Coordinates of C-alpha atoms in Angstrom, one line a residue:
M23 CA 104.7 0.7 -132.1
E24 CA 106.7 2.2 -129.3
G25 CA 105.3 5.2 -127.5
V26 CA 101.8 4.3 -128.5
E27 CA 99.6 2.3 -126.1
A28 CA 97.1 -0.2 -127.2
P29 CA 93.4 0.9 -127.0
G30 CA 92.7 -1.6 -124.3
E31 CA 95.6 -0.5 -122.2
Q32 CA 94.7 3.2 -122.5
N33 CA 91.1 2.5 -121.3
E34 CA 92.3 0.5 -118.4
S35 CA 94.7 3.2 -117.2
T36 CA 92.1 5.9 -117.6
I37 CA 89.6 3.9 -115.5
R38 CA 92.2 3.3 -112.7
D39 CA 92.9 7.0 -112.6
V40 CA 89.2 7.8 -112.1
L41 CA 88.1 5.0 -109.7
P42 CA 89.0 5.2 -106.0
V43 CA 92.0 3.1 -105.0
D44 CA 91.3 0.3 -102.5
V45 CA 93.7 0.3 -99.7
N46 CA 94.0 -3.4 -99.4
E47 CA 94.8 -3.7 -103.1
S48 CA 97.5 -1.0 -103.1
T49 CA 101.2 -1.7 -103.1
G50 CA 101.5 -0.6 -99.5
G51 CA 99.5 -3.5 -98.1
P52 CA 96.6 -3.4 -95.6
G53 CA 96.4 -0.3 -93.4
Q54 CA 98.8 1.7 -95.6
D55 CA 98.5 4.2 -98.3
T56 CA 100.0 3.9 -101.7
L57 CA 103.3 5.2 -100.4
G58 CA 103.4 2.7 -97.5
N59 CA 102.6 5.2 -94.7
T60 CA 100.2 4.0 -92.0
P61 CA 97.6 6.6 -91.0
L62 CA 96.4 7.3 -87.5
G63 CA 94.0 4.7 -86.1
G64 CA 95.4 1.9 -88.4
T65 CA 93.0 2.5 -91.3
G66 CA 93.3 4.3 -94.5
P67 CA 92.5 8.0 -94.9
S68 CA 88.9 9.0 -95.7
L69 CA 88.4 9.7 -99.3
H70 CA 85.4 12.1 -98.5
P71 CA 85.7 15.2 -96.5
A72 CA 84.1 15.1 -93.0
R73 CA 80.7 16.9 -92.8
K74 CA 80.7 19.8 -90.4
Q75 CA 78.3 19.5 -87.4
K76 CA 75.4 21.9 -87.4
Q77 CA 75.7 24.4 -84.7
P78 CA 72.5 24.9 -82.7
K79 CA 70.8 28.2 -83.4
P80 CA 70.7 30.4 -80.4
K81 CA 67.2 30.8 -79.0
P82 CA 65.7 34.2 -79.4
T83 CA 65.6 36.3 -76.2
N84 CA 62.1 36.6 -74.8
Y85 CA 62.1 40.1 -73.4
S86 CA 58.5 39.8 -72.2
Q87 CA 59.4 36.7 -70.2
L88 CA 62.5 38.4 -68.7
K89 CA 60.3 41.3 -67.6
R90 CA 57.8 39.0 -66.0
H91 CA 60.6 37.2 -64.1
Q92 CA 61.9 40.5 -62.9
E93 CA 58.4 41.6 -61.7
I94 CA 57.9 38.3 -59.9
M95 CA 61.3 38.6 -58.2
D96 CA 60.4 42.1 -57.1
V97 CA 57.1 41.0 -55.6
L98 CA 58.8 38.0 -54.0
R99 CA 61.4 40.2 -52.2
E100 CA 58.7 42.7 -51.1
K101 CA 56.6 39.9 -49.5
G102 CA 59.4 38.3 -47.5
G103 CA 60.9 35.8 -49.9
I104 CA 58.1 33.2 -49.8
L105 CA 54.9 33.2 -51.9
Q106 CA 52.1 30.8 -53.0
I107 CA 50.9 30.6 -56.6
N108 CA 47.2 31.5 -56.5
G109 CA 44.8 34.1 -57.6
E110 CA 46.0 36.5 -54.9
L111 CA 49.4 36.5 -56.4
S112 CA 48.0 37.6 -59.8
I113 CA 46.3 40.6 -58.0
T114 CA 49.6 41.4 -56.2
I115 CA 51.6 41.4 -59.5
Q116 CA 48.9 43.6 -61.1
S117 CA 49.2 46.2 -58.3
H118 CA 53.0 46.1 -58.7
S119 CA 52.6 46.7 -62.5
K120 CA 50.4 49.7 -61.8
I121 CA 53.1 51.2 -59.6
L122 CA 55.7 50.7 -62.3
E123 CA 53.5 52.2 -65.0
N124 CA 53.0 55.3 -62.8
R125 CA 56.8 55.6 -62.7
G126 CA 57.0 55.4 -66.5
V127 CA 58.5 51.9 -66.5
E128 CA 57.3 49.6 -69.3
T129 CA 55.9 46.3 -67.9
A130 CA 55.4 42.8 -69.4
I131 CA 51.6 43.0 -69.1
K132 CA 49.5 46.1 -68.8
S133 CA 48.1 46.8 -65.4
A134 CA 44.6 46.6 -66.9
F135 CA 45.0 42.8 -67.3
L136 CA 45.7 40.0 -64.8
M137 CA 48.5 37.5 -65.3
D138 CA 46.9 34.0 -65.2
K139 CA 47.9 31.3 -62.9
K140 CA 49.2 29.0 -65.7
T141 CA 51.6 31.7 -66.9
I142 CA 52.9 32.4 -63.4
S143 CA 53.5 28.7 -62.9
K144 CA 55.5 28.3 -66.1
D145 CA 57.6 31.4 -65.2
V146 CA 58.3 30.2 -61.7
E147 CA 59.4 26.8 -63.1
A148 CA 61.7 28.5 -65.5
M149 CA 63.1 30.6 -62.7
G150 CA 63.6 27.5 -60.6
E151 CA 65.6 25.9 -63.4
K152 CA 67.9 28.9 -63.5
G153 CA 68.4 28.7 -59.7
L154 CA 66.7 32.1 -59.0
V155 CA 64.1 30.5 -56.8
K156 CA 63.2 27.2 -55.2
V157 CA 59.9 25.5 -56.0
L158 CA 58.0 23.2 -53.6
K159 CA 54.8 21.3 -54.3
T160 CA 52.8 19.9 -51.4
V161 CA 49.2 19.5 -50.1
V162 CA 47.4 21.3 -47.3
L163 CA 44.1 20.6 -45.4
D164 CA 41.1 22.5 -46.8
P165 CA 37.9 21.3 -45.2
N166 CA 35.9 24.0 -47.0
H167 CA 36.6 22.4 -50.5
R168 CA 33.8 20.5 -52.1
V169 CA 35.8 17.7 -53.7
S170 CA 38.7 16.7 -51.5
L171 CA 39.9 17.8 -48.1
Q172 CA 43.6 17.7 -49.3
Q173 CA 44.4 20.4 -51.9
P174 CA 47.7 20.6 -53.8
I175 CA 49.6 23.9 -53.6
T176 CA 52.8 25.3 -55.1
I177 CA 55.0 27.7 -53.3
F178 CA 58.3 29.3 -54.3
Y179 CA 60.9 31.1 -52.2
L180 CA 64.4 32.6 -52.4
P181 CA 67.4 30.2 -52.0
E182 CA 68.6 32.0 -48.9
V183 CA 65.3 31.5 -47.0
A184 CA 65.7 29.0 -44.1
Q185 CA 63.6 25.7 -44.1
D186 CA 62.0 26.7 -40.8
E187 CA 60.5 29.7 -42.4
V188 CA 59.2 27.6 -45.2
Q189 CA 57.5 25.1 -42.8
E190 CA 56.0 27.9 -40.9
F191 CA 54.6 29.4 -44.1
I192 CA 53.1 26.1 -45.1
S193 CA 51.5 25.6 -41.7
G194 CA 49.9 29.0 -42.0
I195 CA 48.3 28.0 -45.3
H196 CA 46.2 25.2 -43.7
R197 CA 42.7 26.5 -43.8
S198 CA 40.5 26.3 -40.7
Y199 CA 36.8 25.3 -41.1
R200 CA 34.6 28.3 -41.8
P201 CA 31.0 27.6 -40.8
T202 CA 28.1 29.3 -42.5
T203 CA 27.3 32.2 -40.2
P204 CA 23.9 33.9 -40.4
G205 CA 23.7 37.5 -41.4
A206 CA 21.8 40.2 -39.6
N207 CA 18.6 39.5 -41.6
T208 CA 18.9 35.7 -41.8
R209 CA 15.7 33.9 -40.8
Q210 CA 15.7 30.4 -39.3
I211 CA 12.9 28.2 -40.6
G212 CA 10.7 27.2 -37.7
S213 CA 7.4 27.2 -39.6
A214 CA 6.2 27.3 -43.1
V215 CA 8.0 30.1 -45.0
P216 CA 6.6 31.2 -48.4
F217 CA 9.0 31.1 -51.3
T218 CA 9.5 34.8 -52.2
K219 CA 10.5 36.2 -55.5
L220 CA 14.1 37.3 -56.0
K221 CA 14.6 40.9 -56.9
R222 CA 15.9 41.6 -60.4
A223 CA 19.6 41.9 -60.6
V224 CA 21.0 45.4 -61.0
T225 CA 23.4 45.5 -64.0
N226 CA 25.6 48.5 -64.5
R227 CA 27.0 49.6 -67.9
K228 CA 30.2 47.6 -67.4
G229 CA 28.2 44.3 -67.3
T230 CA 28.9 43.3 -63.6
S231 CA 25.8 41.9 -61.9
T232 CA 25.0 42.7 -58.3
A233 CA 22.2 40.3 -57.3
L234 CA 20.9 39.9 -53.8
P235 CA 21.8 36.6 -52.3
P236 CA 18.9 34.1 -51.6
D237 CA 17.8 33.2 -48.2
T238 CA 19.8 30.4 -46.6
L239 CA 19.2 28.1 -43.7
L240 CA 21.5 28.1 -40.7
V241 CA 23.5 24.9 -41.2
A242 CA 25.4 23.4 -38.3
E243 CA 29.1 22.8 -38.7
P244 CA 29.2 19.0 -38.8
R245 CA 26.3 18.9 -41.2
H246 CA 28.0 21.1 -43.8
Q247 CA 30.0 18.3 -45.3
F248 CA 26.9 16.0 -45.7
L249 CA 25.0 18.7 -47.5
E250 CA 27.8 18.9 -50.1
D251 CA 27.4 15.2 -51.0
R252 CA 25.1 14.8 -54.1
Q253 CA 23.8 11.4 -53.1
T254 CA 22.9 12.5 -49.6
V255 CA 21.1 15.7 -50.9
A256 CA 19.2 13.8 -53.6
Q257 CA 18.0 11.1 -51.2
M258 CA 17.1 13.7 -48.7
F259 CA 14.5 15.1 -51.1
G260 CA 13.1 11.6 -52.0
F261 CA 15.3 10.6 -55.0
L262 CA 15.0 6.9 -56.0
L263 CA 18.4 5.4 -56.8
G264 CA 17.1 2.6 -59.0
K265 CA 16.6 3.7 -62.7
C266 CA 13.9 1.2 -63.3
R267 CA 12.1 2.3 -60.1
R268 CA 12.2 5.9 -61.4
A269 CA 10.7 4.8 -64.7
Q270 CA 7.9 3.0 -62.8
E271 CA 7.2 6.1 -60.7
L272 CA 7.0 8.3 -63.8
Y273 CA 4.8 5.9 -65.7
L274 CA 2.3 5.1 -63.0
F275 CA 1.8 8.7 -61.9
T276 CA 1.2 9.9 -65.4
L277 CA -1.2 7.1 -66.1
R278 CA -3.0 7.8 -62.8
D279 CA -3.4 11.5 -63.7
M280 CA -4.5 10.7 -67.2
L281 CA -7.4 8.5 -66.0
S282 CA -8.4 10.9 -63.2
D283 CA -11.5 13.1 -63.3
N284 CA -9.5 16.3 -63.8
P285 CA -6.5 15.5 -66.0
S286 CA -3.7 18.0 -66.9
P287 CA -4.1 20.3 -69.9
N288 CA -0.9 18.8 -71.3
I289 CA -2.7 15.5 -71.6
L290 CA -4.0 16.0 -75.1
S291 CA -6.4 13.1 -75.4
V292 CA -7.6 10.8 -72.6
E293 CA -9.3 8.6 -75.2
N294 CA -6.1 8.1 -77.2
R295 CA -3.9 8.3 -74.1
I296 CA -1.6 11.0 -75.5
V297 CA 0.5 13.3 -73.3
A298 CA 2.8 16.1 -74.2
T299 CA 6.5 16.1 -73.2
D300 CA 6.0 19.4 -71.3
Y301 CA 3.8 17.6 -68.8
W302 CA 6.9 16.2 -67.0
T303 CA 8.4 19.7 -66.6
E304 CA 5.3 21.7 -65.8
D305 CA 2.5 19.5 -64.3
L306 CA 4.5 16.9 -62.5
P307 CA 4.2 17.3 -58.7
L308 CA 7.2 18.5 -56.7
G309 CA 7.5 15.2 -54.8
S310 CA 7.4 13.0 -58.0
F311 CA 9.9 15.3 -59.8
C312 CA 12.4 15.1 -56.9
A313 CA 11.9 11.3 -56.9
I314 CA 12.8 11.1 -60.6
I315 CA 15.3 13.9 -61.1
P316 CA 18.0 14.4 -58.4
A317 CA 18.6 17.7 -56.8
H318 CA 22.4 18.4 -56.8
T319 CA 22.3 21.3 -54.4
Y320 CA 20.8 21.8 -51.0
I321 CA 17.6 23.9 -51.0
P322 CA 16.1 24.6 -47.5
Y323 CA 12.6 24.9 -48.9
L324 CA 12.7 21.4 -50.2
E325 CA 13.7 20.1 -46.8
F326 CA 10.8 21.9 -45.2
A327 CA 8.5 20.5 -47.9
Q328 CA 9.3 16.9 -47.0
S329 CA 7.1 17.2 -43.9
Q330 CA 4.3 19.0 -45.8
P331 CA 2.4 16.6 -48.2
E332 CA 0.3 19.4 -49.5
I333 CA 3.4 21.2 -50.9
L334 CA 4.8 18.0 -52.5
K335 CA 1.5 17.5 -54.4
Q336 CA 1.6 20.9 -56.1
P337 CA 2.6 21.0 -59.8
L338 CA 6.0 22.5 -60.7
K339 CA 4.5 25.4 -62.6
S340 CA 2.8 26.7 -59.5
F341 CA 6.1 27.4 -57.7
D342 CA 8.2 30.5 -57.7
I343 CA 10.8 30.9 -60.4
R344 CA 13.6 30.8 -57.9
L345 CA 12.7 27.3 -56.9
R346 CA 12.4 26.1 -60.4
R347 CA 15.8 27.6 -61.2
G348 CA 17.3 25.8 -58.2
L349 CA 15.8 22.5 -59.5
K350 CA 17.2 23.3 -63.0
I351 CA 14.0 22.2 -64.7
K352 CA 15.0 23.6 -68.1
H353 CA 18.6 22.5 -67.8
A354 CA 20.2 20.1 -70.2
A355 CA 21.1 17.7 -67.3
V356 CA 17.4 17.4 -66.3
K357 CA 16.4 16.7 -70.0
A358 CA 19.1 14.0 -70.2
R359 CA 17.7 12.3 -67.0
L360 CA 14.2 12.4 -68.5
R361 CA 15.5 11.0 -71.8
E362 CA 17.0 8.0 -70.0
I363 CA 13.6 7.1 -68.4
L364 CA 11.6 7.7 -71.6
V365 CA 14.0 5.5 -73.6
I366 CA 13.4 2.6 -71.2
L367 CA 9.6 3.0 -71.4
A368 CA 9.7 3.3 -75.2
E369 CA 11.8 0.1 -75.6
I370 CA 9.6 -1.8 -73.2
Q371 CA 6.8 -0.6 -75.6
L372 CA 4.8 0.9 -72.7
I373 CA 4.8 4.3 -74.6
T374 CA 5.2 5.2 -78.2
P375 CA 6.8 8.5 -79.4
L376 CA 4.6 10.7 -81.6
S377 CA 5.3 13.7 -83.8
E378 CA 3.0 16.1 -85.6
S379 CA 2.7 15.3 -89.3
P380 CA 0.3 16.2 -92.1
N381 CA 0.1 12.5 -93.1
G382 CA -0.6 11.3 -89.5
T383 CA -3.2 8.6 -88.8
M384 CA -4.3 10.0 -85.4
M385 CA -6.3 13.2 -85.1
V386 CA -6.1 15.0 -81.7
N387 CA -8.0 18.1 -80.7
N388 CA -5.7 20.4 -78.7
S389 CA -7.5 23.4 -77.4
G390 CA -9.7 23.7 -80.5
N391 CA -6.8 23.0 -82.9
H392 CA -6.9 19.7 -84.7
M393 CA -3.5 18.0 -85.0
S394 CA -2.4 15.0 -87.0
L395 CA 0.1 12.7 -85.3
E396 CA 2.1 9.7 -86.4
A397 CA 4.4 7.3 -84.6
V398 CA 8.1 8.0 -84.9
T399 CA 11.3 6.2 -83.9
M400 CA 13.1 7.3 -80.7
P401 CA 16.1 9.5 -81.6
T402 CA 19.4 7.8 -80.9
S403 CA 21.5 11.0 -80.5
K404 CA 21.5 12.5 -77.0
K405 CA 21.7 16.0 -78.4
S406 CA 18.6 15.6 -80.6
P407 CA 15.3 17.0 -79.1
L408 CA 12.8 14.7 -77.6
P409 CA 9.5 13.9 -79.4
Q410 CA 6.7 16.3 -78.6
F411 CA 4.0 13.7 -77.7
W412 CA 3.7 10.2 -76.3
R413 CA 1.0 7.6 -76.5
F414 CA 0.5 5.2 -73.5
E415 CA -0.3 1.7 -74.9
E416 CA -3.1 -0.4 -73.6
Q417 CA -1.3 -3.8 -73.9
V418 CA 2.4 -4.7 -73.9
P419 CA 4.2 -7.8 -75.2
T420 CA 6.5 -9.4 -72.6
W421 CA 9.6 -11.5 -73.0
L422 CA 11.5 -13.6 -70.3
L423 CA 14.3 -11.1 -70.3
S424 CA 16.7 -12.8 -67.8
L425 CA 16.8 -15.9 -70.0
S426 CA 18.6 -14.0 -72.8
K427 CA 22.3 -14.0 -73.4
F428 CA 23.6 -10.5 -73.7
S429 CA 26.3 -8.0 -72.8
S430 CA 26.3 -4.2 -72.7
Q431 CA 27.1 -4.1 -76.4
I432 CA 25.3 -7.0 -78.1
I433 CA 22.4 -9.4 -77.5
E434 CA 23.6 -12.9 -78.5
Q435 CA 20.3 -14.7 -77.9
V436 CA 16.8 -13.0 -77.9
P437 CA 14.8 -14.1 -74.8
P438 CA 11.7 -16.3 -75.4
F439 CA 8.3 -14.6 -75.8
H440 CA 5.9 -15.0 -72.9
R441 CA 2.6 -13.2 -73.5
V442 CA 0.8 -9.9 -74.0
L443 CA -0.2 -8.2 -70.7
P444 CA -2.9 -5.4 -70.4
T445 CA -2.0 -1.9 -69.1
A446 CA -5.4 -0.2 -69.6
D447 CA -5.7 1.0 -66.0
T448 CA -3.5 1.6 -63.0
N449 CA -4.2 -1.8 -61.5
N450 CA -3.1 -3.7 -64.6
A451 CA -0.1 -1.4 -64.9
T452 CA 0.9 -2.1 -61.3
V453 CA 0.7 -5.8 -62.0
F454 CA 2.7 -5.4 -65.1
W455 CA 5.6 -3.6 -63.3
S456 CA 5.6 -6.3 -60.6
F457 CA 5.7 -9.0 -63.2
L458 CA 8.5 -7.2 -65.2
Q459 CA 10.7 -7.1 -62.1
Q460 CA 10.1 -10.8 -61.7
I461 CA 11.1 -11.8 -65.2
C462 CA 14.2 -9.6 -64.9
D463 CA 15.4 -11.5 -61.8
R464 CA 17.6 -14.5 -62.7
A465 CA 16.6 -16.1 -59.4
S466 CA 13.0 -16.4 -60.4
N467 CA 11.3 -19.8 -61.0
F468 CA 10.8 -19.8 -64.7
A469 CA 9.3 -23.2 -64.8
T470 CA 5.8 -21.7 -64.2
L471 CA 6.5 -18.8 -66.7
Q472 CA 6.5 -20.7 -69.9
S473 CA 5.0 -19.1 -73.0
T474 CA 1.3 -19.3 -72.9
S475 CA 0.5 -17.9 -76.3
T476 CA 2.1 -17.4 -79.7
P477 CA 3.6 -13.9 -80.3
P478 CA 1.4 -11.6 -82.4
D479 CA 2.5 -10.6 -85.8
N480 CA 3.3 -7.0 -84.8
A481 CA 5.3 -8.1 -81.7
R482 CA 8.9 -7.1 -82.0
F483 CA 11.8 -7.2 -79.5
L484 CA 13.0 -3.5 -79.4
I485 CA 15.1 -3.6 -76.2
S486 CA 18.7 -2.5 -76.7
P487 CA 21.6 -4.2 -74.9
I488 CA 22.1 -1.2 -72.6
T489 CA 18.5 -1.1 -71.5
L490 CA 18.4 -4.9 -71.1
A491 CA 21.5 -4.8 -68.9
C492 CA 19.8 -2.1 -66.8
L493 CA 16.5 -4.1 -66.5
C494 CA 18.3 -7.3 -65.4
N495 CA 20.4 -5.4 -62.8
L496 CA 19.0 -5.8 -59.3
R497 CA 20.3 -2.4 -58.2
A498 CA 18.2 -0.7 -60.9
W499 CA 15.1 -1.8 -59.0
T500 CA 16.1 -0.6 -55.5
A501 CA 13.8 1.9 -53.8
N502 CA 15.4 1.8 -50.3
Y503 CA 17.5 4.5 -48.8
R504 CA 21.3 3.8 -49.1
L505 CA 23.8 5.4 -46.8
S506 CA 26.8 6.9 -48.4
R507 CA 30.3 6.2 -47.3
L508 CA 30.5 9.6 -45.6
Q509 CA 27.4 8.8 -43.6
E510 CA 28.6 5.3 -42.6
D511 CA 32.0 6.7 -41.4
Y512 CA 30.2 9.2 -39.2
L513 CA 27.8 6.5 -37.7
K514 CA 30.7 4.1 -37.1
R515 CA 32.3 6.6 -34.8
M516 CA 29.1 6.6 -32.6
I517 CA 29.5 2.9 -31.8
D518 CA 31.6 1.8 -28.8
V519 CA 33.5 -1.2 -30.0
R520 CA 34.7 -2.2 -26.6
T521 CA 31.2 -2.5 -25.1
L522 CA 29.3 -3.0 -28.4
T523 CA 26.9 -0.2 -27.6
S524 CA 25.3 2.4 -29.9
P525 CA 22.8 5.3 -29.5
L526 CA 20.1 2.6 -29.5
D527 CA 21.2 1.6 -26.0
D528 CA 20.9 5.2 -24.7
P529 CA 18.0 5.9 -22.3
T530 CA 17.0 9.0 -24.4
P531 CA 16.9 9.3 -28.2
D532 CA 18.9 12.5 -28.2
R533 CA 21.9 11.1 -29.9
L534 CA 19.8 9.2 -32.4
V535 CA 18.0 12.4 -33.4
Q536 CA 21.3 14.3 -33.6
A537 CA 22.7 11.6 -35.9
S538 CA 19.6 11.8 -38.1
H539 CA 19.8 15.6 -38.4
I540 CA 23.6 15.8 -39.0
T541 CA 23.8 12.9 -41.6
C542 CA 20.5 13.9 -43.2
A543 CA 19.3 10.3 -43.1
P544 CA 16.0 8.9 -41.8
Q545 CA 16.0 7.7 -38.2
Q546 CA 14.7 4.2 -39.2
V547 CA 17.6 3.8 -41.7
I548 CA 20.1 4.8 -38.9
C549 CA 18.5 2.4 -36.5
D550 CA 18.7 -0.5 -39.0
Y551 CA 22.4 0.4 -39.6
F552 CA 23.3 0.4 -35.9
S553 CA 21.6 -3.0 -35.4
A554 CA 23.3 -4.6 -38.4
R555 CA 26.6 -3.1 -37.4
I556 CA 26.5 -4.4 -33.9
E557 CA 25.5 -7.9 -35.1
N558 CA 28.5 -7.9 -37.5
L559 CA 30.9 -6.9 -34.8
K560 CA 29.5 -9.6 -32.5
S561 CA 29.9 -12.3 -35.1
G562 CA 33.4 -11.0 -35.9
F563 CA 34.5 -11.2 -32.3
L564 CA 33.0 -14.7 -32.0
R565 CA 35.0 -15.9 -35.0
L566 CA 38.2 -14.3 -33.5
E567 CA 37.6 -16.1 -30.2
A568 CA 37.0 -19.4 -32.0
R569 CA 40.1 -19.0 -34.1
K570 CA 42.1 -18.2 -30.9
K571 CA 40.9 -21.3 -29.2
R572 CA 41.7 -23.5 -32.2
A573 CA 45.2 -22.0 -32.2
E574 CA 45.7 -22.7 -28.5
N575 CA 44.5 -26.3 -28.8
T576 CA 46.8 -26.9 -31.8
K577 CA 49.7 -25.4 -29.9
G578 CA 49.0 -27.6 -26.8
L579 CA 48.7 -30.7 -29.0
N580 CA 52.0 -29.9 -30.8
G581 CA 53.7 -29.4 -27.4
G582 CA 52.4 -32.8 -26.1
V583 CA 53.7 -34.5 -29.2
N584 CA 57.1 -32.8 -28.9
D585 CA 57.3 -33.9 -25.2
A586 CA 56.5 -37.5 -26.2
L587 CA 59.1 -37.5 -28.8

C-alpha cells in the first residue's frame, strides 16, 4: 500500500536515525560531512563534545610561612645582607621575635620557642626560588670537628651583595684550631693522682643540670686529633683487636681466677666450675677489661694506670663511680661486646650457659642459698638478656675447622672430627687455644692432624657460619699493635725521602719520644714502622733505577738498529 512502509523498512530507517553516521560511508565522501562540506583539519567533526581541562586549584596561602620569610628577611638586612644557617641564626631570629612581640606585632613562632634549623633551611630555599635571596652551599675547614675536617655549610645573602663580600664572609667562617687550655685549677698529672668522686649535680626546678666538669689532662695541640680516634684510644689502654684473642683472654683469666686459692664471690662453685655473668662487670681487673672492651673516649687516669701494674690488677668494683661511668660498664654497647665473646666460647663448647630452674640437675650453694641450675640454649636475639650463669667444661671436642666449606651464611660441609681435648686446668686450656689457632689456619699441615678417635655420642658441631668465619680469619687472632692511618700519615712526614733518614738516625731519641707521645703509640712499634718504611723506600728506588737502566738500554739498542737500517 502506498504511504505505508513495510515493517523491515521502518526498522532499518529507525536504526539509521539512532546510530552515528560514518563519514566515509556518507554521500559526501571521505573527509566530508553529509552536506559535502570539509571540516578544518581534513577530518570529520567530532560527534562527542570536548572535555574541559581541569583548572589547577590555587594553593592556599601559608600566612605562617610568609611571616617567617618576612622575619628572616628583616634579620638578614639587619646583619648586613649575609647569614649562615646554624644554631646561632635560630637564637637571632628568636631575639627578633621578642622585639616584635614587645611592639605588639604577631609573629610566626612565639618567642618562647626556637625555630629549628630544618625549618629555616626550607624557608631559605623557598625564598631562593622566589628570587628574594641567593643560596650558596660550600665546605669550610673545621679542625675541631670529630668526624671530618671539612664541614658543609649553607649561607644565603641578598641579590645586591657583591661576590667579594660573599668570599670574605666564607673565609671568616673557617675555624682556627682551638687547643684545650687548662683552667685556673687544672692539675697536670706528674705522679699518681687518686680518682676523686664527682660532686652531685645541682638541679633546679626547671630541670637544667649544672654539674662540675671532671678533671682533664693538659693535651698538646698535635696530640688532640689522635685522642679522638677510637682505635688509637682503645689500643692505648691495651685493647686487643682480634676477637678470638679477646675471647682467649677472657676465658684464660676467668679459669685462672676460678682455680686460684682466693676465687671471686661471683664464682658460685669451684667444684662445678660455675661463674655468674656479673663477674665480668664487677670482679674483672681493669687491665683485662680494657683488653676485652674498648674505651671509646680518652680518660687520663687510664693512661696513668698503664705504667702502674698494681692499678691494672684491681677489680672494677673497687674503682670510683666516675671511672666506671667513663668505661660505660653498664652500657648496652659493653654488654653487646661481651655477648660476642661469650657466643664464641659457647659455640666452641668451652662454656655452657645455665639458668636457674626448679627442675635443674645441678645444685649450687650460693651464700647459703641452694639453687637448682640447668643448661639452656644461647639466646639468638641480641636484645635478649644474657644467661645468669656459665659452666666451664673440663673437656672440649675439636674439629679441623679450616677443612670445612662455608660462607658467612651457610656451612656447606661440616669439618672432620679430630679428638676431645682436656681443659681441666690453665696449662691444658693454654694448649687448647694454641691448637685451636692451628686448626683454624688453612696453611697448617693437616697430614699430621688426622682423626685419632671416633667422636663421642654427645659430640655435636654447634659452631655457626658467622663464628666459623671469625675463627678462620687470621686477623681475628692478632694481638699486635696496629697503627691507624692517621698515625701512619704523621710518621711518614718524619721520614726524609731524599736522604732516607728517620728519627732512628738521630743522635738523641728526642724525636722518637715525641712521636710516641703525640701518636699515642709504643716506641717499639714506631721503631719497627720506621725500619720497614725505609726498607720499602730503598727497594722502591732500586726498582726505579733498574727500570730506568732497562729503558736506556732498550733505547740505545733501538737507536743502533735504526742507524743500521
